[in-house]
XYZ file of C-alpha atoms in Angstrom:
648
model
C 69.968 -17.553 -143.768
C 69.476 -20.427 -146.124
C 72.110 -21.432 -148.638
C 70.836 -21.975 -152.169
C 72.579 -24.763 -154.068
C 71.991 -25.428 -157.741
C 73.952 -28.623 -158.177
C 73.775 -32.001 -156.506
C 76.821 -32.559 -154.283
C 77.233 -36.068 -155.669
C 77.380 -34.729 -159.212
C 79.764 -32.014 -158.044
C 82.229 -34.687 -156.925
C 82.211 -36.144 -160.420
C 82.689 -32.707 -161.978
C 85.794 -32.272 -159.831
C 87.235 -35.387 -161.443
C 86.428 -33.933 -164.860
C 88.084 -30.674 -163.905
C 91.232 -32.591 -163.052
C 91.085 -34.328 -166.397
C 90.732 -30.916 -168.092
C 94.164 -29.983 -166.803
C 96.159 -32.532 -168.828
C 99.202 -30.585 -169.843
C 101.126 -31.137 -173.025
C 100.226 -33.105 -176.119
C 102.520 -35.854 -177.440
C 101.714 -34.714 -180.959
C 101.120 -31.287 -182.378
C 97.489 -30.177 -182.449
C 97.895 -29.620 -186.186
C 99.716 -32.813 -187.203
C 98.134 -36.269 -187.264
C 100.629 -38.991 -188.090
C 98.042 -41.743 -188.544
C 94.340 -42.157 -189.197
C 92.024 -43.896 -186.780
C 88.605 -45.555 -187.040
C 85.706 -43.205 -187.669
C 83.133 -45.495 -186.048
C 80.160 -43.380 -184.933
C 78.181 -45.912 -182.888
C 78.893 -46.398 -179.187
C 75.849 -48.464 -178.178
C 72.889 -49.515 -180.282
C 71.830 -53.004 -179.203
C 75.329 -53.734 -177.906
C 78.589 -51.861 -177.486
C 80.107 -51.008 -180.857
C 83.839 -50.998 -181.450
C 84.693 -51.152 -177.769
C 86.348 -53.803 -175.662
C 84.245 -56.360 -173.811
C 84.622 -54.367 -170.652
C 83.194 -51.307 -172.342
C 81.933 -49.832 -169.111
C 85.520 -49.346 -168.112
C 85.486 -47.476 -164.807
C 83.238 -45.762 -162.345
C 83.949 -42.274 -161.124
C 86.543 -42.718 -158.383
C 85.012 -40.057 -156.147
C 84.153 -41.266 -152.665
C 80.667 -42.792 -152.387
C 80.300 -43.955 -156.014
C 77.989 -46.946 -156.412
C 79.292 -49.673 -158.733
C 76.296 -51.992 -158.906
C 73.672 -50.121 -160.921
C 74.864 -50.505 -164.516
C 73.506 -53.059 -166.967
C 71.886 -53.836 -170.318
C 68.085 -54.073 -170.418
C 66.740 -56.556 -173.013
C 63.120 -55.564 -172.343
C 63.292 -51.791 -172.796
C 64.601 -50.101 -175.948
C 63.962 -47.050 -178.069
C 65.015 -48.968 -181.174
C 66.120 -52.551 -181.632
C 66.072 -54.989 -178.727
C 68.003 -53.509 -175.812
C 69.218 -50.367 -174.064
C 71.653 -49.282 -171.377
C 70.002 -49.310 -167.960
C 71.278 -47.196 -165.057
C 69.797 -47.777 -161.599
C 70.560 -44.619 -159.631
C 70.891 -45.238 -155.868
C 69.075 -43.270 -153.198
C 70.913 -41.080 -150.745
C 70.985 -43.811 -148.081
C 72.215 -46.690 -150.259
C 75.004 -48.462 -148.314
C 76.868 -49.171 -151.594
C 77.149 -45.482 -152.460
C 74.756 -42.588 -153.012
C 75.488 -41.809 -156.671
C 76.563 -43.623 -159.823
C 78.898 -42.495 -162.569
C 81.286 -43.823 -165.164
C 82.680 -43.662 -168.673
C 82.643 -45.662 -171.889
C 86.171 -45.895 -173.146
C 87.605 -47.023 -176.462
C 90.513 -49.093 -175.179
C 92.121 -49.279 -178.614
C 93.930 -46.512 -180.471
C 90.929 -44.175 -180.313
C 88.559 -42.800 -182.924
C 88.733 -40.005 -185.463
C 85.619 -37.927 -184.715
C 86.422 -34.924 -186.907
C 83.638 -35.804 -189.322
C 80.908 -35.342 -186.687
C 79.501 -32.350 -184.856
C 77.588 -33.871 -181.926
C 77.117 -36.774 -179.547
C 73.484 -37.934 -179.647
C 71.353 -40.482 -177.824
C 67.805 -41.277 -176.832
C 66.958 -41.484 -173.138
C 64.119 -41.611 -170.629
C 63.713 -42.053 -166.868
C 61.355 -43.774 -164.481
C 60.811 -40.227 -163.192
C 62.155 -36.827 -164.110
C 65.723 -36.285 -163.007
C 69.025 -34.595 -163.860
C 71.996 -36.475 -165.327
C 75.461 -35.186 -166.114
C 76.534 -36.464 -169.546
C 79.338 -35.799 -171.975
C 82.388 -37.192 -173.753
C 86.157 -36.774 -173.893
C 86.885 -38.159 -170.415
C 89.346 -41.053 -170.251
C 90.689 -42.117 -166.868
C 93.577 -43.919 -168.598
C 94.728 -40.885 -170.564
C 98.352 -40.033 -169.859
C 99.029 -36.780 -168.011
C 101.066 -35.663 -171.017
C 98.047 -35.951 -173.325
C 95.542 -33.131 -173.756
C 91.951 -33.669 -172.652
C 89.042 -32.422 -174.751
C 86.275 -33.000 -172.221
C 82.716 -31.793 -172.767
C 79.827 -32.128 -170.314
C 76.310 -30.857 -169.708
C 73.515 -31.558 -167.250
C 70.307 -32.673 -168.947
C 66.848 -33.135 -167.461
C 65.318 -36.490 -168.356
C 61.597 -37.043 -168.622
C 59.541 -40.232 -168.511
C 59.243 -40.495 -172.295
C 61.896 -41.221 -174.900
C 63.617 -38.057 -176.124
C 66.664 -37.383 -178.278
C 69.470 -35.426 -176.640
C 72.280 -33.614 -178.443
C 75.673 -32.699 -176.960
C 77.490 -30.574 -179.572
C 81.227 -30.721 -180.211
C 82.881 -27.345 -179.555
C 85.525 -27.947 -182.258
C 85.533 -31.336 -184.022
C 88.981 -30.667 -185.504
C 90.511 -31.366 -182.082
C 89.131 -34.929 -181.943
C 91.418 -36.795 -184.327
C 92.160 -39.551 -181.785
C 89.599 -39.614 -178.991
C 89.170 -42.502 -176.548
C 86.583 -41.031 -174.160
C 83.288 -42.004 -175.786
C 80.712 -41.191 -173.105
C 80.437 -40.206 -169.467
C 77.545 -39.932 -167.056
C 76.929 -39.194 -163.391
C 73.652 -39.144 -161.459
C 72.352 -39.093 -157.913
C 68.982 -39.688 -156.318
C 66.002 -37.530 -157.256
C 64.872 -34.759 -154.922
C 61.285 -35.725 -154.001
C 59.991 -32.242 -153.113
C 62.312 -29.898 -154.999
C 63.913 -28.212 -152.002
C 67.504 -29.079 -152.895
C 69.869 -31.843 -151.744
C 69.157 -32.756 -148.131
C 69.975 -36.464 -147.819
C 66.455 -37.668 -148.695
C 66.970 -38.190 -152.450
C 65.130 -41.189 -153.925
C 66.433 -43.989 -156.136
C 65.337 -44.021 -159.786
C 66.209 -45.584 -163.152
C 67.008 -44.227 -166.580
C 67.688 -45.829 -169.963
C 69.941 -44.758 -172.850
C 69.746 -46.056 -176.424
C 71.103 -45.309 -179.894
C 74.224 -43.708 -178.430
C 76.443 -42.408 -181.237
C 78.240 -39.489 -182.836
C 76.497 -37.728 -185.739
C 77.022 -35.065 -188.351
C 73.760 -33.148 -187.880
C 74.585 -29.981 -189.770
C 72.045 -28.135 -187.605
C 74.333 -27.192 -184.715
C 74.594 -23.421 -185.100
C 75.300 -20.033 -183.530
C 78.382 -20.890 -181.447
C 78.790 -18.598 -178.417
C 81.875 -19.550 -176.407
C 82.484 -17.935 -173.025
C 85.064 -17.678 -170.285
C 84.117 -16.718 -166.727
C 80.551 -17.652 -167.733
C 80.537 -14.678 -170.077
C 81.238 -12.015 -167.459
C 83.941 -9.357 -167.523
C 85.787 -9.406 -164.223
C 88.578 -7.344 -162.711
C 90.928 -8.607 -160.025
C 93.966 -7.372 -158.178
C 96.862 -9.788 -157.988
C 100.566 -10.019 -157.215
C 103.819 -11.103 -158.785
C 104.121 -14.879 -158.632
C 100.355 -15.432 -158.420
C 98.667 -18.286 -160.271
C 95.103 -17.670 -161.439
C 92.835 -20.316 -162.989
C 90.272 -19.312 -165.586
C 86.929 -20.964 -164.916
C 83.422 -20.788 -166.332
C 84.579 -22.151 -169.717
C 81.481 -22.909 -171.777
C 80.204 -23.241 -175.321
C 76.598 -22.541 -176.293
C 74.947 -23.761 -179.503
C 71.486 -23.422 -180.944
C 69.909 -26.746 -181.974
C 67.387 -27.551 -184.694
C 64.660 -27.564 -182.026
C 65.306 -23.858 -181.517
C 66.646 -24.486 -178.022
C 70.078 -23.496 -176.819
C 72.369 -25.934 -175.028
C 75.373 -24.828 -172.994
C 78.186 -27.244 -172.263
C 81.152 -27.043 -169.927
C 84.247 -27.597 -172.044
C 87.943 -28.226 -171.643
C 90.238 -25.190 -171.835
C 92.057 -27.080 -174.609
C 89.356 -26.016 -177.049
C 90.169 -22.330 -176.461
C 92.923 -20.048 -177.666
C 93.826 -17.671 -174.842
C 95.389 -14.237 -175.119
C 97.032 -11.771 -172.726
C 97.078 -8.131 -173.798
C 100.353 -7.586 -171.929
C 102.460 -10.725 -171.664
C 105.074 -8.859 -169.623
C 102.517 -8.611 -166.801
C 100.885 -12.051 -167.145
C 100.861 -15.041 -169.480
C 98.189 -17.717 -169.974
C 98.789 -21.263 -171.185
C 96.595 -23.700 -173.109
C 95.070 -25.034 -169.866
C 93.805 -21.593 -168.856
C 96.459 -21.187 -166.160
C 97.495 -17.556 -165.720
C 100.938 -16.679 -164.351
C 101.321 -13.135 -163.011
C 104.873 -11.923 -163.612
C 105.337 -8.221 -162.936
C 103.526 -5.152 -161.682
C 101.110 -3.663 -164.191
C 97.855 -4.314 -166.028
C 96.691 -6.860 -168.598
C 93.433 -8.345 -169.890
C 92.901 -12.044 -170.594
C 90.557 -12.943 -173.463
C 89.906 -16.074 -175.514
C 88.435 -17.497 -178.710
C 87.154 -20.930 -179.688
C 87.358 -22.197 -183.238
C 87.758 -18.653 -184.533
C 84.867 -17.166 -182.522
C 85.682 -14.619 -179.829
C 84.545 -15.766 -176.410
C 82.322 -13.656 -174.222
C 83.953 -12.621 -170.964
C 87.345 -11.263 -169.984
C 89.586 -10.971 -166.970
C 91.337 -7.673 -166.267
C 94.316 -8.186 -163.945
C 96.084 -5.465 -161.995
C 99.283 -6.789 -160.462
C 100.231 -4.785 -157.383
C 103.776 -6.125 -157.360
C 105.456 -8.132 -154.608
C 103.097 -9.958 -152.228
C 103.717 -10.137 -148.482
C 102.378 -13.464 -147.171
C 100.558 -13.872 -143.884
C 102.680 -15.022 -140.928
C 103.285 -18.773 -141.026
C 101.395 -20.486 -138.182
C 103.578 -22.150 -135.566
C 101.001 -23.930 -133.429
C 101.327 -27.662 -132.995
C 99.143 -29.387 -135.591
C 97.869 -31.750 -132.878
C 96.135 -28.763 -131.274
C 94.582 -27.360 -134.472
C 91.436 -27.929 -136.560
C 92.154 -26.057 -139.785
C 89.567 -24.755 -142.257
C 91.999 -22.925 -144.556
C 95.776 -22.943 -144.206
C 98.699 -24.322 -146.154
C 100.434 -24.985 -142.827
C 97.960 -27.703 -141.769
C 95.717 -30.412 -143.218
C 92.285 -28.820 -143.686
C 88.993 -30.499 -142.731
C 86.309 -30.764 -145.461
C 84.770 -27.393 -146.337
C 81.575 -27.057 -148.394
C 82.482 -23.627 -149.713
C 84.432 -20.515 -148.751
C 82.036 -18.141 -150.509
C 78.447 -19.033 -149.613
C 75.843 -17.389 -151.816
C 72.572 -16.210 -150.308
C 70.345 -14.950 -153.101
C 69.431 -12.279 -153.883
C 71.199 -10.216 -151.266
C 74.870 -11.183 -151.405
C 77.136 -9.140 -153.659
C 80.432 -10.647 -152.479
C 82.601 -12.267 -155.142
C 85.675 -14.460 -154.787
C 89.005 -13.707 -156.401
C 91.074 -16.311 -154.531
C 94.686 -16.589 -155.616
C 97.870 -18.614 -155.257
C 101.121 -16.689 -154.784
C 104.407 -18.578 -154.708
C 102.695 -21.665 -153.317
C 100.571 -19.770 -150.768
C 96.794 -20.064 -151.202
C 94.852 -16.961 -150.148
C 91.119 -16.250 -149.996
C 90.125 -12.926 -151.547
C 86.681 -11.366 -151.179
C 85.657 -8.449 -153.398
C 82.534 -6.271 -153.650
C 82.004 -7.355 -150.053
C 78.745 -7.051 -148.150
C 78.584 -10.458 -146.455
C 79.875 -13.952 -147.135
C 79.864 -17.364 -145.471
C 82.288 -20.264 -145.079
C 80.367 -23.524 -144.603
C 81.861 -26.720 -143.172
C 78.722 -28.674 -142.370
C 79.333 -31.997 -144.166
C 80.322 -33.040 -141.570
C 80.125 -30.354 -138.900
C 83.242 -29.743 -136.800
C 83.535 -30.945 -133.216
C 85.645 -28.227 -131.608
C 84.754 -29.093 -128.017
C 88.422 -29.163 -126.970
C 89.337 -26.000 -128.887
C 89.692 -22.729 -127.005
C 90.122 -20.122 -129.758
C 89.750 -19.373 -133.465
C 92.483 -17.694 -135.499
C 92.518 -15.911 -138.848
C 94.832 -13.516 -140.655
C 93.172 -10.584 -142.460
C 94.730 -8.173 -144.952
C 92.889 -4.932 -145.870
C 94.307 -3.490 -149.118
C 94.172 0.287 -149.488
C 93.013 2.873 -147.000
C 91.040 1.757 -143.959
C 88.006 3.745 -142.853
C 88.466 4.744 -139.176
C 84.910 3.523 -138.561
C 85.402 0.181 -140.313
C 83.558 -2.751 -138.753
C 83.936 -6.393 -139.753
C 81.377 -8.581 -138.004
C 82.279 -12.269 -137.646
C 79.686 -14.847 -136.597
C 80.641 -18.442 -135.721
C 77.625 -20.758 -135.633
C 77.059 -24.083 -133.903
C 74.126 -26.002 -135.436
C 72.983 -27.470 -132.124
C 71.858 -31.020 -131.320
C 69.988 -31.459 -134.633
C 73.161 -30.618 -136.593
C 71.152 -28.507 -139.073
C 71.566 -24.814 -139.848
C 68.409 -22.928 -138.954
C 66.904 -25.829 -137.008
C 65.892 -23.639 -134.078
C 68.651 -24.762 -131.711
C 71.623 -22.914 -133.245
C 73.970 -20.797 -131.114
C 76.123 -17.941 -132.388
C 79.368 -16.332 -131.260
C 79.518 -12.759 -132.609
C 82.678 -10.639 -132.706
C 83.036 -7.210 -134.321
C 86.494 -6.123 -135.447
C 87.221 -2.400 -135.836
C 90.126 -0.237 -136.960
C 91.638 -0.964 -133.543
C 92.020 -4.620 -134.611
C 92.643 -4.162 -138.337
C 95.500 -2.513 -140.215
C 95.629 -1.015 -143.696
C 97.919 -2.676 -146.241
C 99.196 -5.168 -143.681
C 98.241 -8.525 -142.210
C 96.315 -8.440 -138.928
C 96.461 -11.639 -136.886
C 93.124 -12.108 -135.138
C 92.507 -14.525 -132.243
C 88.977 -14.876 -130.856
C 88.070 -16.836 -127.735
C 85.743 -19.672 -128.760
C 83.354 -18.909 -125.907
C 80.372 -20.944 -127.071
C 78.319 -22.994 -124.620
C 78.222 -25.759 -127.236
C 80.844 -26.106 -129.960
C 80.523 -29.752 -130.951
C 78.642 -29.044 -134.221
C 80.253 -25.950 -135.678
C 79.263 -25.500 -139.306
C 79.355 -21.882 -140.459
C 81.376 -18.672 -140.247
C 79.767 -15.493 -141.597
C 81.607 -12.241 -142.361
C 79.544 -9.047 -142.591
C 80.491 -5.526 -143.647
C 78.812 -3.112 -141.257
C 78.324 -0.371 -143.832
C 81.945 0.724 -144.153
C 84.617 0.634 -146.854
C 85.706 -3.000 -146.405
C 84.989 -3.741 -150.035
C 88.023 -5.982 -150.497
C 90.011 -8.134 -148.075
C 92.158 -11.267 -147.942
C 91.920 -14.159 -145.471
C 94.514 -16.803 -144.637
C 95.194 -19.299 -141.843
C 91.621 -19.816 -140.645
C 91.638 -22.452 -137.919
C 90.371 -23.444 -134.481
C 93.004 -24.217 -131.900
C 93.482 -25.374 -128.342
C 95.706 -23.545 -125.897
C 96.968 -26.306 -123.578
C 97.968 -25.029 -120.153
C 100.936 -27.377 -119.755
C 103.014 -29.798 -121.841
C 102.069 -33.466 -121.751
C 105.409 -34.764 -123.013
C 108.872 -34.161 -121.636
C 111.404 -31.933 -123.321
C 113.753 -33.746 -125.724
C 116.808 -35.212 -123.991
C 120.137 -33.526 -124.855
C 122.734 -35.704 -126.574
C 125.945 -33.672 -126.231
C 128.819 -35.353 -124.345
C 128.939 -34.312 -120.686
C 132.561 -33.203 -121.101
C 131.374 -30.416 -123.404
C 128.645 -29.155 -121.074
C 128.217 -26.905 -118.022
C 124.706 -27.850 -116.900
C 122.520 -25.642 -114.712
C 119.460 -27.918 -114.909
C 119.024 -31.221 -116.746
C 118.286 -34.847 -115.908
C 120.943 -35.801 -118.464
C 123.935 -34.134 -116.752
C 125.393 -33.327 -113.342
C 124.319 -29.775 -112.549
C 126.540 -27.035 -111.154
C 125.248 -25.249 -108.005
C 122.422 -22.757 -108.607
C 121.468 -20.464 -105.700
C 117.862 -19.983 -106.776
C 115.593 -20.412 -109.762
C 113.279 -17.689 -108.491
C 114.900 -14.680 -106.792
C 113.046 -12.574 -104.279
C 112.919 -9.688 -106.732
C 111.285 -11.809 -109.457
C 107.748 -11.228 -110.716
C 106.566 -14.780 -111.436
C 104.825 -17.718 -109.776
C 107.399 -20.523 -109.745
C 107.376 -24.201 -108.860
C 109.233 -27.407 -109.670
C 106.991 -29.857 -111.534
C 107.290 -33.236 -113.218
C 106.283 -33.592 -116.886
C 106.047 -37.187 -118.116
C 108.516 -38.243 -115.419
C 110.969 -35.443 -116.188
C 111.850 -32.644 -113.732
C 110.827 -29.274 -115.179
C 110.716 -25.626 -114.064
C 107.280 -23.959 -114.258
C 106.727 -20.179 -114.396
C 103.269 -18.585 -114.457
C 102.123 -14.959 -114.313
C 105.608 -14.209 -115.624
C 106.848 -10.663 -116.089
C 110.522 -11.283 -115.273
C 112.405 -13.865 -113.228
C 115.931 -14.034 -111.915
C 118.054 -17.216 -111.718
C 121.273 -16.730 -109.715
C 124.615 -18.509 -109.386
C 126.227 -15.869 -107.144
C 127.614 -18.498 -104.746
C 129.369 -20.330 -107.575
C 129.614 -18.078 -110.653
C 129.855 -19.778 -114.045
C 132.940 -19.306 -116.194
C 131.678 -19.813 -119.744
C 134.734 -18.537 -121.591
C 135.398 -22.029 -123.024
C 131.764 -22.437 -124.089
C 130.218 -21.340 -127.373
C 126.455 -21.580 -126.655
C 123.799 -21.514 -123.979
C 120.895 -23.873 -124.600
C 117.466 -24.296 -123.014
C 114.189 -26.016 -123.886
C 111.060 -23.863 -123.484
C 107.355 -24.661 -123.800
C 104.738 -21.892 -123.716
C 101.058 -21.639 -124.602
C 100.938 -17.851 -124.874
C 104.289 -16.060 -124.909
C 104.935 -14.091 -128.099
C 108.346 -12.691 -127.103
C 110.701 -14.621 -124.794
C 113.722 -12.697 -123.512
C 116.973 -14.135 -122.167
C 119.517 -11.964 -120.325
C 122.987 -12.942 -119.059
C 124.695 -10.824 -116.367
C 128.443 -11.018 -115.552
C 129.566 -9.292 -112.298
C 133.177 -8.973 -113.538
C 134.394 -10.445 -110.205
C 133.342 -7.304 -108.355
C 129.948 -8.344 -107.025
C 126.585 -6.994 -108.057
C 126.349 -3.375 -109.102
C 130.061 -2.721 -109.557
C 130.359 -2.396 -113.320
C 128.259 -5.414 -114.318
C 128.162 -6.335 -118.026
C 124.997 -7.765 -119.521
C 123.014 -8.285 -122.712
C 119.449 -9.406 -123.487
C 118.197 -11.264 -126.558
C 114.584 -11.757 -127.702
C 113.066 -14.844 -129.338
C 109.662 -15.789 -130.745
C 109.051 -19.401 -129.713
C 106.449 -21.592 -131.381
C 103.587 -22.080 -128.973
C 102.328 -25.276 -127.328
C 105.386 -27.316 -128.236
C 108.900 -27.781 -126.937
C 111.376 -25.442 -128.618
C 115.122 -25.673 -128.150
C 116.815 -22.271 -127.964
C 120.473 -22.907 -128.771
C 121.958 -19.419 -128.511
C 125.520 -18.541 -129.560
C 127.286 -16.705 -126.745
C 128.712 -14.453 -129.446
C 125.183 -13.034 -129.810
C 125.495 -11.660 -126.267
C 128.954 -10.245 -126.818
C 127.818 -8.719 -130.108
C 124.980 -7.087 -128.154
C 127.476 -5.381 -125.824
C 128.407 -7.942 -123.180
C 132.170 -7.720 -122.505
C 132.875 -10.790 -120.331
C 131.604 -14.365 -119.785
C 133.879 -15.573 -116.966
C 131.789 -14.487 -113.953
C 128.155 -15.187 -114.902
C 125.987 -14.676 -111.818
C 122.515 -14.162 -113.245
C 120.267 -15.590 -115.957
C 117.119 -13.449 -116.279
C 114.035 -14.423 -118.289
C 111.111 -12.140 -119.167
C 108.330 -12.096 -121.715
C 105.474 -10.524 -123.583
C 102.681 -10.507 -122.564
C 104.230 -9.181 -119.382
C 102.488 -10.427 -116.267
C 100.609 -13.222 -118.020
C 103.350 -15.381 -119.440
C 103.371 -19.133 -118.898
C 106.566 -21.040 -119.624
C 108.094 -24.416 -118.775
C 111.891 -24.732 -118.902
C 114.213 -27.731 -119.028
C 117.785 -28.575 -120.039
C 119.498 -25.263 -119.275
C 123.224 -25.591 -119.988
C 126.277 -24.029 -121.611
C 128.177 -26.077 -124.195
C 130.989 -25.883 -126.700
């Protein structure tokens, strides 16, 4: 399947910067009170910068890859007068950066633009090409100041043409410093979308100014791009309104739609007890119930709405415990994620899946609704998972689960050419059923990454095999390696020897131990050395006995038993103490067993209060003859043990 993309990735990077600027929080001054007046200068550039500092091209877009060498003034090309702004857009392979972008900033107090209704300019290109333009962006604006950004993508031609970017609400622009912004990448030579072969080109801008046209009409604001959506959410969730636009009709009869800052809108929640929405379009879900979020802009009701049903308290997915050194994460708050192109790939016209991703109490969760199929792409760059052995994800199915439910998961390696659909791709396909998935609960899924080649992984596809999986959540999506043994030694204990009865440790003098692997044990045992440190190794573990019958341990003066364990696969590690009460085995023994869930593939110190054993029914600690370990999965456990000792 081919992914259809409508926006240049280089321009997308710049839009992300704008989105950040949109989120400026609180205003120093009231939106309705202006304590001073500011210059009303309309011109930005005619034959020279007007009313700006000498360094009027203040800053390039800070996104990675921005080219800083293509801006200048052309004294040979102009629409009017003697000069114009010239922008040389780099090609995709330019070593100085594959796109160009920046802002014109009034470095003084700002300008009062309330008397205008549009930004206008004349422009042309050496070829036809798209350019992101707008105003209201100021990289120096304080976080406490509101941002009234506006942007639109225009298509330049090879002849001079006047372009109009309307102001959504001029009354907001009493002191604006962001005069103009632009961002552009290379031109696609054959029209098949961004593919790394975009060509360099040039465009010119002249007569750049604000105007009062009086012909900007028919305002049609929108949230969510004008759609009415419904989502399920939870108490504590944070939801961000997107798709904030304003559409005007121009004197040419054409409509122009701009992406605008949420600060232009007035937002409303129909039930503020369930959810509130602030001036930045941030929704906070508070309690169980229903509400609808709507908006208006400059007195005109916006198209689109968001109906929210809060289901109450959210149960998060289990927190991953694997060592980050053994993980390549695509989506998890527990690890640093590698670059991901998108979590909801759109394959027109067949995909119906929508995203309703949410943040609950600091936990980011992917949410897919109206599900038929959906893709997660991580192809820029692809992921080299050659050393990884498995892939993990947590899935939550809300509501009833069809007994015949089938969730098909395909993991794709792009092959030697590194391109999806290049003819050398390989796929790993797994189908989950109701045996793997639970209703209204998190299911932790681990899939063996059994691909012949996994050095160029780039895509995961989820497919609904015709059942009722219309809505599900995903968290903790990552590849991981299951090492078979530790490569570093267990941490050295630091307690004074006088406070310790040691059974096994390089740090102390050990008491006599009859055996670390009794004849009745079910485990493959050997003594090994890990990074120069003596260590006990158990494989194929079901249960294993360690005996001190010859010299029983009197632990009545001790408060804890401690041991370091390392396991790649044990999910439940059990520790049992047995006291023979001075009567020998089988004559009224007292014992207790405790269960622990150790983090995998890393050393974990179990420091267990002896009171936990007595609270579990053990009546004496003065004649300890046996220490028994066991595990789940029984028969397949692997564990390394070091530093086994009692202490007070």
